[in-house]
Amino acid sequence: MPRVDRVVARPDLAEVRAAVGPKAFVELVRAGIDAARTALLSGERRGVPTEEEVATWVRERAGVLRAGRARRVINATGVMLHTNLGRAPLSERAAAAVAESMRGYSSIELDLGTGKRGKRAAFLEASLASLAGAEAAIVVNNCAAAVLLLLAAVARGRSVVVSRGELVEIGGGFRVPDVMVESGARLIEVGTTNKTRRADYERALDANPDCAAILRVHQGNFRQLGFVERPSLAELGDLARERGIPLLKDLGGGALVDLSSTGFVGEPIVASCVRDGCAAVTFSADKVLGGPQGGAIVGSSAIIERVRKHPLARALRLGRLAIVALEATLEAYLLERAWEEVPALAMSRTSVTELEARVDRWVERFAAVGISARRVATEAEMGGGTLAARTIPSVAVEISTDARDADTLARVLREGDPAVMGRVREGGVLLDARTVSAAEEEMLLARVVASFDR
Ligand SMILES: *Cc1c(COP(=O)(O)O)cnc(C)c1O
């Protein structure tokens, strides 16, 4: 068998060693030799492997490991909040705040006036409450955590009424009925998949005097059309008030501004849910709000204080990086600069004319180096489990791939650095301009040109 020290010393593996570190490198070499030995003993291969073969195995294995690392991606899919690409890109303000804060320590839980322990994320939570028109707010790790924590704090050991049309899967295995079970609340289903009326809720509340709340789940990642009916949020708010129980809403999206001017209609604003009588609203920080991964509950002080005291609150709390990033993101809203600064908002408002001009420049640049491409009209989505089946017009460059197949070009682009993620359509690769920032344009063009050189 090849000797470990001889394979380790091979100059053609120096790059792998530099990339993975000395310990992991030696382990990889050992694993490579072991794999060859196992194959030999099982009769899967004949003959002792050469050092060369082990080196090849080590290089490939290191490549697989590296591929699992989070890498910078230029999103040319036209999906603004791409769940597989980390949802919302951060604003410059948020990125700068994170970079600045992470170089040293931070007063994240310190009252600088007294020098004693302070309330974690105090400014952040006050800002959120103010932007939502709510009395109070608490931030946690994501919206799934917010829903779990809210239900556990408000309804553990008691019943919660939910419409059958809202017992949905949000994605990534987050299913409303399952989360309720985990929270310790008992689910009372009312109505049918397509129709639920106020009377259905009333009957369920009459029959279950232990009811702790009514839960409304926003239908963000799917749409029901046709023979459908459910009470408005305000009607449910009235009912909850009459019965003296809170109305809880899992909103998901977390829009702090009205998106309808972009063409995306139907996404409720957090503040309107509060106004309609919700005692608590849960939402994500990295969907249409445009911040880092996080979740929020806004609502009445009484409920938020109960949530804060629940033991799960500590387990689900938001991390320091995310607190700093979210604070800076909200600052843009407070200063009324969100439409300019928050990328998810800014890109949804870019005009088609501007996108066309950008793509025309790309086409020219490609033509100059002999890459055949043309401008095409596309549709862009918000993504991230919001605004399902709603799109706005967008513009892409279609790179014709007569010379090679489109899947291969798309893969070469994905595997580059930075990776470029486009869409394959009818034999061509589409790169949508709406989700590519001005700062990324040159990199994108360079990656495409380089992928043709290969
Ligand atoms: C997206 C979504 C969630 C989960 O949010 P995460 O921040 O991904 O945990 C929960 N509820 C609704 C209605 C959603 O749209």
CSV table of C-alpha atoms and ligand atoms in Angstrom, one decimal:
chain,number,residue,atom,x,y,z
A,1,MET,CA,0.0,0.0,0.0
A,2,PRO,CA,1.2,3.6,-0.6
A,3,ARG,CA,2.6,5.1,2.6
A,4,VAL,CA,0.8,7.9,4.3
A,5,ASP,CA,3.9,10.1,4.7
A,6,ARG,CA,4.8,9.7,1.0
A,7,VAL,CA,1.3,10.7,-0.2
A,8,VAL,CA,1.3,13.6,2.3
A,9,ALA,CA,4.6,14.9,0.9
A,10,ARG,CA,3.4,15.0,-2.7
A,11,PRO,CA,3.8,18.5,-4.1
A,12,ASP,CA,0.7,18.0,-6.3
A,13,LEU,CA,-1.4,17.9,-3.1
A,14,ALA,CA,0.1,21.1,-1.5
A,15,GLU,CA,-2.9,23.0,-2.6
A,16,VAL,CA,-5.3,20.6,-0.9
A,17,ARG,CA,-3.3,20.8,2.3
A,18,ALA,CA,-3.3,24.6,2.2
A,19,ALA,CA,-7.1,24.6,1.7
A,20,VAL,CA,-8.2,22.1,4.3
A,21,GLY,CA,-5.5,22.5,7.0
A,22,PRO,CA,-2.7,20.0,8.0
A,23,LYS,CA,-4.7,17.7,10.3
A,24,ALA,CA,-7.7,17.2,8.0
A,25,PHE,CA,-5.3,16.7,5.1
A,26,VAL,CA,-3.5,13.8,6.8
A,27,GLU,CA,-6.9,12.3,7.7
A,28,LEU,CA,-8.0,12.6,4.1
A,29,VAL,CA,-4.9,10.8,2.9
A,30,ARG,CA,-5.5,8.0,5.5
A,31,ALA,CA,-9.1,7.7,4.4
A,32,GLY,CA,-8.0,7.5,0.8
A,33,ILE,CA,-5.6,4.6,1.5
A,34,ASP,CA,-8.2,2.9,3.7
A,35,ALA,CA,-10.8,3.2,0.9
A,36,ALA,CA,-8.4,1.6,-1.5
A,37,ARG,CA,-7.6,-1.2,1.0
A,38,THR,CA,-11.3,-1.9,1.6
A,39,ALA,CA,-11.9,-2.1,-2.1
A,40,LEU,CA,-8.9,-4.5,-2.5
A,41,LEU,CA,-10.1,-6.8,0.3
A,42,SER,CA,-13.6,-6.9,-0.9
A,43,GLY,CA,-12.4,-7.9,-4.4
A,44,GLU,CA,-13.9,-4.6,-5.8
A,45,ARG,CA,-10.5,-3.8,-7.3
A,46,ARG,CA,-7.5,-5.7,-8.3
A,47,GLY,CA,-3.9,-4.7,-7.6
A,48,VAL,CA,-2.4,-2.3,-5.1
A,49,PRO,CA,-3.3,1.4,-5.8
A,50,THR,CA,-0.6,3.8,-6.8
A,51,GLU,CA,0.2,6.9,-4.9
A,52,GLU,CA,-1.1,8.8,-7.9
A,53,GLU,CA,-4.5,7.1,-7.5
A,54,VAL,CA,-4.7,7.9,-3.8
A,55,ALA,CA,-3.8,11.6,-4.6
A,56,THR,CA,-6.6,11.8,-7.1
A,57,TRP,CA,-9.1,10.4,-4.6
A,58,VAL,CA,-7.9,13.0,-2.0
A,59,ARG,CA,-8.3,15.8,-4.4
A,60,GLU,CA,-11.8,14.8,-5.4
A,61,ARG,CA,-12.9,14.2,-1.8
A,62,ALA,CA,-11.5,17.7,-0.8
A,63,GLY,CA,-13.4,19.2,-3.7
A,64,VAL,CA,-16.7,17.6,-2.5
A,65,LEU,CA,-16.0,18.9,1.0
A,66,ARG,CA,-15.3,22.4,-0.3
A,67,ALA,CA,-18.4,22.4,-2.4
A,68,GLY,CA,-20.5,22.1,0.8
A,69,ARG,CA,-19.2,25.4,2.1
A,70,ALA,CA,-21.3,28.5,1.8
A,71,ARG,CA,-19.9,30.5,-1.1
A,72,ARG,CA,-20.7,33.9,-2.6
A,73,VAL,CA,-23.4,33.6,-5.3
A,74,ILE,CA,-24.6,36.1,-7.8
A,75,ASN,CA,-28.4,35.5,-8.0
A,76,ALA,CA,-29.5,35.8,-11.6
A,77,THR,CA,-32.7,33.7,-11.1
A,78,GLY,CA,-35.1,36.7,-10.9
A,79,VAL,CA,-36.3,35.3,-7.5
A,80,MET,CA,-35.6,38.1,-5.0
A,81,LEU,CA,-35.8,36.1,-1.8
A,82,HIS,CA,-34.3,32.8,-3.0
A,83,THR,CA,-34.6,30.4,0.0
A,84,ASN,CA,-31.7,28.3,-1.2
A,85,LEU,CA,-29.6,31.4,-1.5
A,86,GLY,CA,-30.1,32.7,2.0
A,87,ARG,CA,-33.3,34.7,1.2
A,88,ALA,CA,-32.8,38.5,1.6
A,89,PRO,CA,-29.4,40.1,0.7
A,90,LEU,CA,-28.4,42.6,3.4
A,91,SER,CA,-28.3,46.3,2.9
A,92,GLU,CA,-24.9,48.2,2.8
A,93,ARG,CA,-25.9,49.8,6.1
A,94,ALA,CA,-26.6,46.4,7.7
A,95,ALA,CA,-23.4,44.8,6.3
A,96,ALA,CA,-21.3,47.7,7.5
A,97,ALA,CA,-22.8,47.5,10.9
A,98,VAL,CA,-22.1,43.8,11.2
A,99,ALA,CA,-18.5,44.2,10.1
A,100,GLU,CA,-17.9,47.1,12.5
A,101,SER,CA,-19.6,45.4,15.5
A,102,MET,CA,-17.9,42.0,15.0
A,103,ARG,CA,-14.4,43.4,15.2
A,104,GLY,CA,-14.7,43.9,18.9
A,105,TYR,CA,-17.1,43.6,21.7
A,106,SER,CA,-20.6,45.0,21.7
A,107,SER,CA,-23.0,46.4,24.3
A,108,ILE,CA,-25.5,43.8,23.3
A,109,GLU,CA,-26.7,43.2,26.8
A,110,LEU,CA,-25.1,46.1,28.7
A,111,ASP,CA,-26.6,49.3,30.0
A,112,LEU,CA,-23.9,51.7,29.2
A,113,GLY,CA,-25.4,54.3,31.7
A,114,THR,CA,-25.2,52.0,34.7
A,115,GLY,CA,-22.5,49.6,33.6
A,116,LYS,CA,-24.9,46.8,34.6
A,117,ARG,CA,-26.6,44.1,32.6
A,118,GLY,CA,-29.1,45.7,30.2
A,119,LYS,CA,-32.0,44.3,28.1
A,120,ARG,CA,-30.8,42.4,25.1
A,121,ALA,CA,-31.9,43.9,21.7
A,122,ALA,CA,-33.7,46.8,23.4
A,123,PHE,CA,-33.4,49.3,20.6
A,124,LEU,CA,-34.2,46.6,18.0
A,125,GLU,CA,-37.4,45.6,19.8
A,126,ALA,CA,-38.5,49.2,20.4
A,127,SER,CA,-38.0,50.0,16.7
A,128,LEU,CA,-39.9,47.0,15.6
A,129,ALA,CA,-42.8,47.8,17.9
A,130,SER,CA,-42.9,51.3,16.6
A,131,LEU,CA,-42.8,50.4,12.9
A,132,ALA,CA,-45.5,47.8,13.5
A,133,GLY,CA,-47.7,50.2,15.5
A,134,ALA,CA,-47.7,47.7,18.3
A,135,GLU,CA,-47.1,48.1,22.1
A,136,ALA,CA,-44.2,45.7,22.2
A,137,ALA,CA,-42.0,43.3,20.3
A,138,ILE,CA,-39.6,40.4,20.9
A,139,VAL,CA,-37.1,38.9,18.4
A,140,VAL,CA,-36.1,35.3,18.1
A,141,ASN,CA,-34.1,33.0,15.7
A,142,ASN,CA,-36.7,32.8,12.9
A,143,CYS,CA,-40.5,32.9,12.3
A,144,ALA,CA,-40.9,29.2,13.0
A,145,ALA,CA,-39.4,29.8,16.5
A,146,ALA,CA,-41.7,32.8,16.9
A,147,VAL,CA,-44.8,30.7,16.3
A,148,LEU,CA,-43.7,27.9,18.5
A,149,LEU,CA,-42.8,30.3,21.4
A,150,LEU,CA,-46.0,32.3,21.0
A,151,LEU,CA,-48.2,29.2,21.1
A,152,ALA,CA,-46.3,27.7,24.0
A,153,ALA,CA,-46.5,30.9,26.0
A,154,VAL,CA,-50.2,31.7,25.3
A,155,ALA,CA,-51.8,28.3,24.9
A,156,ARG,CA,-49.8,25.4,26.4
A,157,GLY,CA,-52.3,22.8,27.7
A,158,ARG,CA,-55.2,24.7,26.2
A,159,SER,CA,-57.0,24.8,22.9
A,160,VAL,CA,-56.4,27.0,19.8
A,161,VAL,CA,-58.9,27.4,17.0
A,162,VAL,CA,-57.6,27.3,13.4
A,163,SER,CA,-59.4,27.1,10.1
A,164,ARG,CA,-58.9,23.9,8.1
A,165,GLY,CA,-57.8,26.1,5.2
A,166,GLU,CA,-54.8,27.3,7.2
A,167,LEU,CA,-53.4,24.0,8.4
A,168,VAL,CA,-50.6,24.3,6.0
A,169,GLU,CA,-46.9,23.4,5.4
A,170,ILE,CA,-44.8,26.5,5.1
A,171,GLY,CA,-41.7,24.7,3.8
A,172,GLY,CA,-38.7,22.9,5.2
A,173,GLY,CA,-41.0,20.6,7.2
A,174,PHE,CA,-42.7,23.5,9.1
A,175,ARG,CA,-46.3,22.3,9.4
A,176,VAL,CA,-48.8,24.3,11.4
A,177,PRO,CA,-50.5,21.3,13.1
A,178,ASP,CA,-47.1,19.8,14.1
A,179,VAL,CA,-45.8,23.1,15.5
A,180,MET,CA,-49.0,23.3,17.6
A,181,VAL,CA,-48.4,19.8,19.0
A,182,GLU,CA,-44.8,20.7,19.9
A,183,SER,CA,-46.0,23.9,21.6
A,184,GLY,CA,-48.3,21.9,23.9
A,185,ALA,CA,-51.5,23.6,22.5
A,186,ARG,CA,-54.5,21.5,21.4
A,187,LEU,CA,-55.6,22.1,17.9
A,188,ILE,CA,-59.3,22.7,17.2
A,189,GLU,CA,-60.0,22.6,13.5
A,190,VAL,CA,-62.9,24.6,12.1
A,191,GLY,CA,-64.5,25.0,8.7
A,192,THR,CA,-63.3,23.3,5.6
A,193,THR,CA,-60.3,23.5,3.3
A,194,ASN,CA,-62.0,26.2,1.1
A,195,LYS,CA,-64.7,27.7,3.3
A,196,THR,CA,-64.6,28.8,6.9
A,197,ARG,CA,-67.2,31.2,8.3
A,198,ARG,CA,-67.4,33.3,11.5
A,199,ALA,CA,-70.1,30.9,12.7
A,200,ASP,CA,-67.6,28.0,12.5
A,201,TYR,CA,-65.3,29.8,14.9
A,202,GLU,CA,-68.2,30.7,17.2
A,203,ARG,CA,-69.4,27.1,17.4
A,204,ALA,CA,-65.9,25.9,18.2
A,205,LEU,CA,-65.4,28.5,20.9
A,206,ASP,CA,-68.8,27.6,22.5
A,207,ALA,CA,-67.9,23.9,22.5
A,208,ASN,CA,-64.4,24.5,23.9
A,209,PRO,CA,-64.5,26.9,26.9
A,210,ASP,CA,-60.7,26.3,27.5
A,211,CYS,CA,-59.8,28.0,24.2
A,212,ALA,CA,-56.7,30.2,24.7
A,213,ALA,CA,-56.7,31.9,21.3
A,214,ILE,CA,-57.8,32.1,17.7
A,215,LEU,CA,-54.9,31.5,15.3
A,216,ARG,CA,-54.9,32.9,11.7
A,217,VAL,CA,-52.1,31.7,9.3
A,218,HIS,CA,-51.3,33.8,6.3
A,219,GLN,CA,-51.6,31.9,3.0
A,220,GLY,CA,-48.3,33.1,1.7
A,221,ASN,CA,-46.8,30.3,-0.3
A,222,PHE,CA,-50.0,29.1,-2.0
A,223,ARG,CA,-53.3,30.6,-3.2
A,224,GLN,CA,-56.8,29.4,-3.2
A,225,LEU,CA,-59.1,30.5,-6.1
A,226,GLY,CA,-62.7,30.0,-6.9
A,227,PHE,CA,-65.2,28.7,-4.3
A,228,VAL,CA,-63.4,30.1,-1.2
A,229,GLU,CA,-64.4,32.2,1.8
A,230,ARG,CA,-63.0,33.1,5.2
A,231,PRO,CA,-63.8,36.0,7.5
A,232,SER,CA,-61.7,39.1,7.2
A,233,LEU,CA,-58.9,39.5,9.8
A,234,ALA,CA,-60.9,42.5,11.3
A,235,GLU,CA,-64.0,40.2,11.7
A,236,LEU,CA,-61.9,37.7,13.5
A,237,GLY,CA,-60.4,40.5,15.6
A,238,ASP,CA,-64.0,41.5,16.7
A,239,LEU,CA,-64.9,37.9,17.5
A,240,ALA,CA,-61.8,37.5,19.6
A,241,ARG,CA,-62.5,40.7,21.5
A,242,GLU,CA,-66.1,39.7,22.2
A,243,ARG,CA,-64.9,36.4,23.6
A,244,GLY,CA,-62.0,37.9,25.6
A,245,ILE,CA,-59.3,35.8,24.0
A,246,PRO,CA,-56.4,37.0,21.8
A,247,LEU,CA,-56.3,36.7,18.0
A,248,LEU,CA,-52.8,35.5,16.9
A,249,LYS,CA,-51.6,35.8,13.4
A,250,ASP,CA,-48.7,34.0,11.7
A,251,LEU,CA,-48.0,36.4,9.0
A,252,GLY,CA,-44.7,35.0,7.7
A,253,GLY,CA,-43.7,37.9,5.3
A,254,GLY,CA,-43.2,40.8,7.6
A,255,ALA,CA,-43.8,43.7,5.2
A,256,LEU,CA,-43.3,47.0,6.9
A,257,VAL,CA,-44.2,49.0,3.8
A,258,ASP,CA,-46.9,48.6,1.2
A,259,LEU,CA,-45.5,46.6,-1.7
A,260,SER,CA,-48.4,47.2,-4.1
A,261,SER,CA,-46.6,50.0,-5.9
A,262,THR,CA,-44.1,47.4,-7.2
A,263,GLY,CA,-46.8,45.3,-8.7
A,264,PHE,CA,-46.8,42.8,-5.9
A,265,VAL,CA,-50.3,43.1,-4.5
A,266,GLY,CA,-51.9,41.3,-1.6
A,267,GLU,CA,-49.0,41.1,0.9
A,268,PRO,CA,-50.4,42.4,4.2
A,269,ILE,CA,-48.4,45.0,6.2
A,270,VAL,CA,-47.6,44.1,9.8
A,271,ALA,CA,-49.1,47.3,11.1
A,272,SER,CA,-52.5,46.6,9.4
A,273,CYS,CA,-52.6,43.2,11.1
A,274,VAL,CA,-52.1,44.9,14.4
A,275,ARG,CA,-54.8,47.5,13.5
A,276,ASP,CA,-57.2,44.8,12.6
A,277,GLY,CA,-57.1,43.5,16.1
A,278,CYS,CA,-54.3,40.9,16.3
A,279,ALA,CA,-53.0,40.6,19.8
A,280,ALA,CA,-49.8,39.2,18.4
A,281,VAL,CA,-48.3,38.8,14.9
A,282,THR,CA,-45.3,36.6,14.0
A,283,PHE,CA,-43.1,37.2,10.9
A,284,SER,CA,-39.6,36.6,9.4
A,285,ALA,CA,-36.9,39.2,9.3
A,286,ASP,CA,-35.4,37.8,6.1
A,287,LYS,CA,-38.5,37.7,3.8
A,288,VAL,CA,-39.9,41.0,2.5
A,289,LEU,CA,-38.6,42.9,5.4
A,290,GLY,CA,-35.2,42.4,3.8
A,291,GLY,CA,-33.0,41.7,6.9
A,292,PRO,CA,-31.0,38.8,8.3
A,293,GLN,CA,-32.5,35.5,9.4
A,294,GLY,CA,-34.7,36.2,12.4
A,295,GLY,CA,-38.2,36.1,13.6
A,296,ALA,CA,-40.4,38.6,15.5
A,297,ILE,CA,-43.5,38.7,17.6
A,298,VAL,CA,-45.2,42.1,17.8
A,299,GLY,CA,-48.3,42.8,19.8
A,300,SER,CA,-49.7,43.7,23.2
A,301,SER,CA,-47.3,44.2,26.1
A,302,ALA,CA,-49.2,41.6,28.1
A,303,ILE,CA,-48.6,38.8,25.6
A,304,ILE,CA,-45.0,39.9,24.7
A,305,GLU,CA,-44.1,39.9,28.5
A,306,ARG,CA,-45.5,36.4,28.8
A,307,VAL,CA,-43.5,35.3,25.8
A,308,ARG,CA,-40.4,36.9,27.2
A,309,LYS,CA,-40.7,35.0,30.5
A,310,HIS,CA,-41.2,31.6,28.9
A,311,PRO,CA,-38.2,29.3,29.2
A,312,LEU,CA,-38.1,28.7,25.5
A,313,ALA,CA,-37.4,32.4,24.9
A,314,ARG,CA,-33.8,32.0,26.0
A,315,ALA,CA,-33.3,28.9,23.8
A,316,LEU,CA,-34.7,30.6,20.7
A,317,ARG,CA,-33.1,34.0,21.1
A,318,LEU,CA,-31.6,35.9,18.2
A,319,GLY,CA,-27.8,35.9,17.8
A,320,ARG,CA,-25.6,38.9,18.1
A,321,LEU,CA,-24.7,39.2,14.4
A,322,ALA,CA,-28.4,39.1,13.4
A,323,ILE,CA,-29.3,41.6,16.1
A,324,VAL,CA,-26.8,44.1,14.7
A,325,ALA,CA,-27.9,43.5,11.1
A,326,LEU,CA,-31.6,43.7,11.9
A,327,GLU,CA,-31.1,46.9,13.9
A,328,ALA,CA,-29.4,48.6,10.9
A,329,THR,CA,-32.0,47.2,8.5
A,330,LEU,CA,-34.8,48.7,10.7
A,331,GLU,CA,-32.9,52.0,10.9
A,332,ALA,CA,-33.4,52.4,7.1
A,333,TYR,CA,-37.1,52.0,7.6
A,334,LEU,CA,-37.1,54.5,10.5
A,335,LEU,CA,-35.2,57.0,8.3
A,336,GLU,CA,-37.6,56.3,5.5
A,337,ARG,CA,-34.8,55.1,3.3
A,338,ALA,CA,-35.9,51.5,3.0
A,339,TRP,CA,-36.9,51.7,-0.6
A,340,GLU,CA,-33.5,52.9,-1.6
A,341,GLU,CA,-31.4,50.9,0.8
A,342,VAL,CA,-33.0,47.5,1.4
A,343,PRO,CA,-32.0,45.4,-1.6
A,344,ALA,CA,-35.2,43.2,-1.7
A,345,LEU,CA,-37.3,46.4,-1.9
A,346,ALA,CA,-35.0,48.4,-4.2
A,347,MET,CA,-34.8,45.5,-6.7
A,348,SER,CA,-38.6,45.0,-6.8
A,349,ARG,CA,-39.0,48.7,-7.8
A,350,THR,CA,-36.4,48.9,-10.6
A,351,SER,CA,-38.1,49.9,-13.8
A,352,VAL,CA,-38.3,47.5,-16.8
A,353,THR,CA,-36.7,50.3,-18.9
A,354,GLU,CA,-33.7,50.4,-16.6
A,355,LEU,CA,-33.4,46.6,-16.7
A,356,GLU,CA,-33.6,46.6,-20.5
A,357,ALA,CA,-30.8,49.2,-20.7
A,358,ARG,CA,-28.6,47.1,-18.4
A,359,VAL,CA,-29.2,43.9,-20.3
A,360,ASP,CA,-28.6,45.7,-23.7
A,361,ARG,CA,-25.1,46.6,-22.3
A,362,TRP,CA,-24.5,42.9,-21.3
A,363,VAL,CA,-25.6,41.7,-24.8
A,364,GLU,CA,-23.1,44.2,-26.4
A,365,ARG,CA,-20.3,43.0,-24.1
A,366,PHE,CA,-21.0,39.4,-24.9
A,367,ALA,CA,-21.2,40.1,-28.7
A,368,ALA,CA,-17.8,41.8,-28.6
A,369,VAL,CA,-16.2,38.5,-27.5
A,370,GLY,CA,-18.3,36.3,-29.8
A,371,ILE,CA,-20.9,35.1,-27.3
A,372,SER,CA,-24.3,35.0,-28.9
A,373,ALA,CA,-26.9,36.4,-26.5
A,374,ARG,CA,-30.2,38.4,-26.7
A,375,ARG,CA,-32.5,40.3,-24.5
A,376,VAL,CA,-35.7,38.6,-23.4
A,377,ALA,CA,-38.7,39.5,-21.3
A,378,THR,CA,-39.2,37.4,-18.1
A,379,GLU,CA,-41.2,37.3,-14.9
A,380,ALA,CA,-39.6,37.9,-11.5
A,381,GLU,CA,-40.9,36.5,-8.2
A,382,MET,CA,-40.6,37.7,-4.7
A,383,GLY,CA,-39.9,34.1,-3.5
A,384,GLY,CA,-39.2,33.0,0.1
A,385,GLY,CA,-42.7,31.6,0.5
A,386,THR,CA,-44.4,34.9,0.0
A,387,LEU,CA,-46.6,36.2,-2.7
A,388,ALA,CA,-47.1,32.8,-4.3
A,389,ALA,CA,-48.1,32.9,-8.0
A,390,ARG,CA,-47.5,36.6,-8.2
A,391,THR,CA,-44.9,37.9,-10.6
A,392,ILE,CA,-43.7,41.3,-11.9
A,393,PRO,CA,-42.2,41.9,-15.4
A,394,SER,CA,-38.4,41.5,-15.6
A,395,VAL,CA,-35.7,41.4,-18.2
A,396,ALA,CA,-32.9,38.8,-18.7
A,397,VAL,CA,-30.1,38.0,-21.1
A,398,GLU,CA,-30.6,34.7,-22.8
A,399,ILE,CA,-27.2,33.1,-23.7
A,400,SER,CA,-27.7,30.9,-26.6
A,401,THR,CA,-25.9,27.7,-26.2
A,402,ASP,CA,-25.7,26.3,-29.7
A,403,ALA,CA,-22.2,25.2,-29.1
A,404,ARG,CA,-22.7,23.3,-25.9
A,405,ASP,CA,-25.7,22.3,-23.9
A,406,ALA,CA,-27.4,24.7,-21.6
A,407,ASP,CA,-27.3,22.5,-18.5
A,408,THR,CA,-23.5,22.3,-18.8
A,409,LEU,CA,-23.1,26.1,-19.1
A,410,ALA,CA,-25.4,26.6,-16.1
A,411,ARG,CA,-23.3,24.1,-14.1
A,412,VAL,CA,-20.0,25.8,-15.1
A,413,LEU,CA,-21.5,29.1,-14.0
A,414,ARG,CA,-22.6,27.7,-10.7
A,415,GLU,CA,-19.3,26.1,-10.0
A,416,GLY,CA,-17.3,29.3,-10.6
A,417,ASP,CA,-16.2,31.8,-8.1
A,418,PRO,CA,-18.3,33.7,-7.3
A,419,ALA,CA,-21.0,31.2,-8.3
A,420,VAL,CA,-23.6,32.5,-10.8
A,421,MET,CA,-27.1,31.0,-10.5
A,422,GLY,CA,-29.3,31.4,-13.5
A,423,ARG,CA,-32.2,29.5,-15.1
A,424,VAL,CA,-32.2,27.1,-18.0
A,425,ARG,CA,-35.0,27.6,-20.4
A,426,GLU,CA,-35.6,26.0,-23.9
A,427,GLY,CA,-32.0,25.3,-24.5
A,428,GLY,CA,-30.6,28.7,-23.3
A,429,VAL,CA,-29.3,30.1,-20.0
A,430,LEU,CA,-31.3,33.0,-18.7
A,431,LEU,CA,-29.6,35.5,-16.4
A,432,ASP,CA,-32.2,37.9,-14.9
A,433,ALA,CA,-31.1,41.4,-14.3
A,434,ARG,CA,-33.6,42.2,-11.6
A,435,THR,CA,-31.8,40.3,-8.9
A,436,VAL,CA,-28.2,41.3,-9.9
A,437,SER,CA,-26.9,44.4,-8.1
A,438,ALA,CA,-25.0,47.1,-10.0
A,439,ALA,CA,-21.9,46.1,-7.9
A,440,GLU,CA,-22.1,42.5,-9.2
A,441,GLU,CA,-22.5,43.3,-12.9
A,442,GLU,CA,-18.9,43.3,-13.8
A,443,MET,CA,-18.2,40.1,-11.9
A,444,LEU,CA,-21.2,38.4,-13.6
A,445,LEU,CA,-20.0,39.4,-17.1
A,446,ALA,CA,-16.5,38.2,-16.3
A,447,ARG,CA,-17.8,34.9,-15.1
A,448,VAL,CA,-19.8,34.3,-18.2
A,449,VAL,CA,-16.9,35.2,-20.5
A,450,ALA,CA,-14.6,32.9,-18.5
A,451,SER,CA,-17.1,30.1,-18.7
A,452,PHE,CA,-16.8,30.2,-22.5
A,453,ASP,CA,-13.0,30.1,-22.3
A,454,ARG,CA,-13.2,26.7,-20.6
B,1,LIG,C1,-42.0,31.6,6.1
B,1,LIG,C2,-43.1,31.4,7.1
B,1,LIG,C3,-42.8,30.8,8.3
B,1,LIG,C4,-41.4,30.4,8.7
B,1,LIG,O1,-40.5,31.4,8.7
B,1,LIG,P1,-39.0,31.2,9.0
B,1,LIG,O2,-38.4,32.6,9.3
B,1,LIG,O3,-38.4,30.6,7.8
B,1,LIG,O4,-38.8,30.3,10.2
B,1,LIG,C5,-43.8,30.7,9.2
B,1,LIG,N1,-45.1,31.1,8.9
B,1,LIG,C6,-45.4,31.6,7.7
B,1,LIG,C7,-46.8,32.0,7.4
B,1,LIG,C8,-44.4,31.8,6.8
B,1,LIG,O5,-44.7,32.4,5.6
